[in-house]
Coordinates of C-alpha atoms in Angstrom, one line a residue:
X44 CA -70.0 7.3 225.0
X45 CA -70.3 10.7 226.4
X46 CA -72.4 12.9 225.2
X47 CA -72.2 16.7 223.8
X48 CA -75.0 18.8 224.5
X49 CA -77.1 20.4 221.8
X50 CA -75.2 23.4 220.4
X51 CA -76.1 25.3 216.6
X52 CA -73.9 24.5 214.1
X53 CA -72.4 21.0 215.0
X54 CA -73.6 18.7 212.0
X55 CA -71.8 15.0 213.2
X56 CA -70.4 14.3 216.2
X57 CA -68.6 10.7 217.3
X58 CA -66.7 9.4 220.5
X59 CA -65.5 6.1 221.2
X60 CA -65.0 7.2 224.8
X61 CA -61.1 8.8 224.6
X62 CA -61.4 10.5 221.6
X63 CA -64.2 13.0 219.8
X64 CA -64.6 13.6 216.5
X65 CA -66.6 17.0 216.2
X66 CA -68.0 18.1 212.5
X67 CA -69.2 21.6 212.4
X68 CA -70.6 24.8 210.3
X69 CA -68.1 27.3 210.9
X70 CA -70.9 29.4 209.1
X71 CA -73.3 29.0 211.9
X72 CA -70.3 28.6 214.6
X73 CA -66.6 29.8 215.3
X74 CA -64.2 27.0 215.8
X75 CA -63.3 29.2 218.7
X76 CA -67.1 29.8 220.4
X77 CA -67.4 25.7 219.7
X78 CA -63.9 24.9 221.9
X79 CA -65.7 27.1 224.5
X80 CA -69.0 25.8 225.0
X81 CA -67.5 21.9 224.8
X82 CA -64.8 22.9 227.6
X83 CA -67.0 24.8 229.7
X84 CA -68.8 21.1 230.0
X85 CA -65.8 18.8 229.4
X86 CA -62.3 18.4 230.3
X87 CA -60.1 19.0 226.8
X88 CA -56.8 17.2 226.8
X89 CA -56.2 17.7 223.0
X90 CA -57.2 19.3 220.4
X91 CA -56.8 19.0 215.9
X92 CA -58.6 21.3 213.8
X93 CA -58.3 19.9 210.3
X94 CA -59.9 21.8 207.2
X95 CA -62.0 19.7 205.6
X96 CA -61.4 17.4 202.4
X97 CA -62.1 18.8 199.0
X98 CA -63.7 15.5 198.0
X99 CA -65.8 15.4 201.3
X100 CA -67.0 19.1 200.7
X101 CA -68.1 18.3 196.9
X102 CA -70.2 15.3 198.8
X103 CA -71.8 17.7 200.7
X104 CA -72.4 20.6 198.5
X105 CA -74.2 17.6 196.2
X106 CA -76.4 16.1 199.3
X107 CA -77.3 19.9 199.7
X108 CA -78.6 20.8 196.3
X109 CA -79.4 17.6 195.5
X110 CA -77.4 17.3 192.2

């Protein structure tokens, strides 16, 4: 498992070797200053931006205001 160095903003990160899965605060980061800084270090093949899930960002604002 490779892995990413430290960088503001990214909150998860997972990699079963071939693929990474990257979570990040687009508050604290651009998607587009992130995709730099990880292929200025990696080699990038591929890349999927997805929005993230309602249901997943309810989850979070909950965990963050403890409601």
């Amino acid at each position: 498992c490779t892995e990413i160095p430290k960088i503001n903003g990214i909150t998860s990160y997972d990699s079963d070797g071939a693929i990474a899965e990257i979570r990040f605060r687009p508050d604290v980061i651009t998607a587009s200053d992130l995709i730099s800084k990880i292929s200025s270090e990696f080699p990038v093949r591929d890349l999927e931006i997805e929005p993230i899930e309602a249901e997943e960002m309810i989850a979070q604002l909950y965990k963050e205001y403890k409601i």
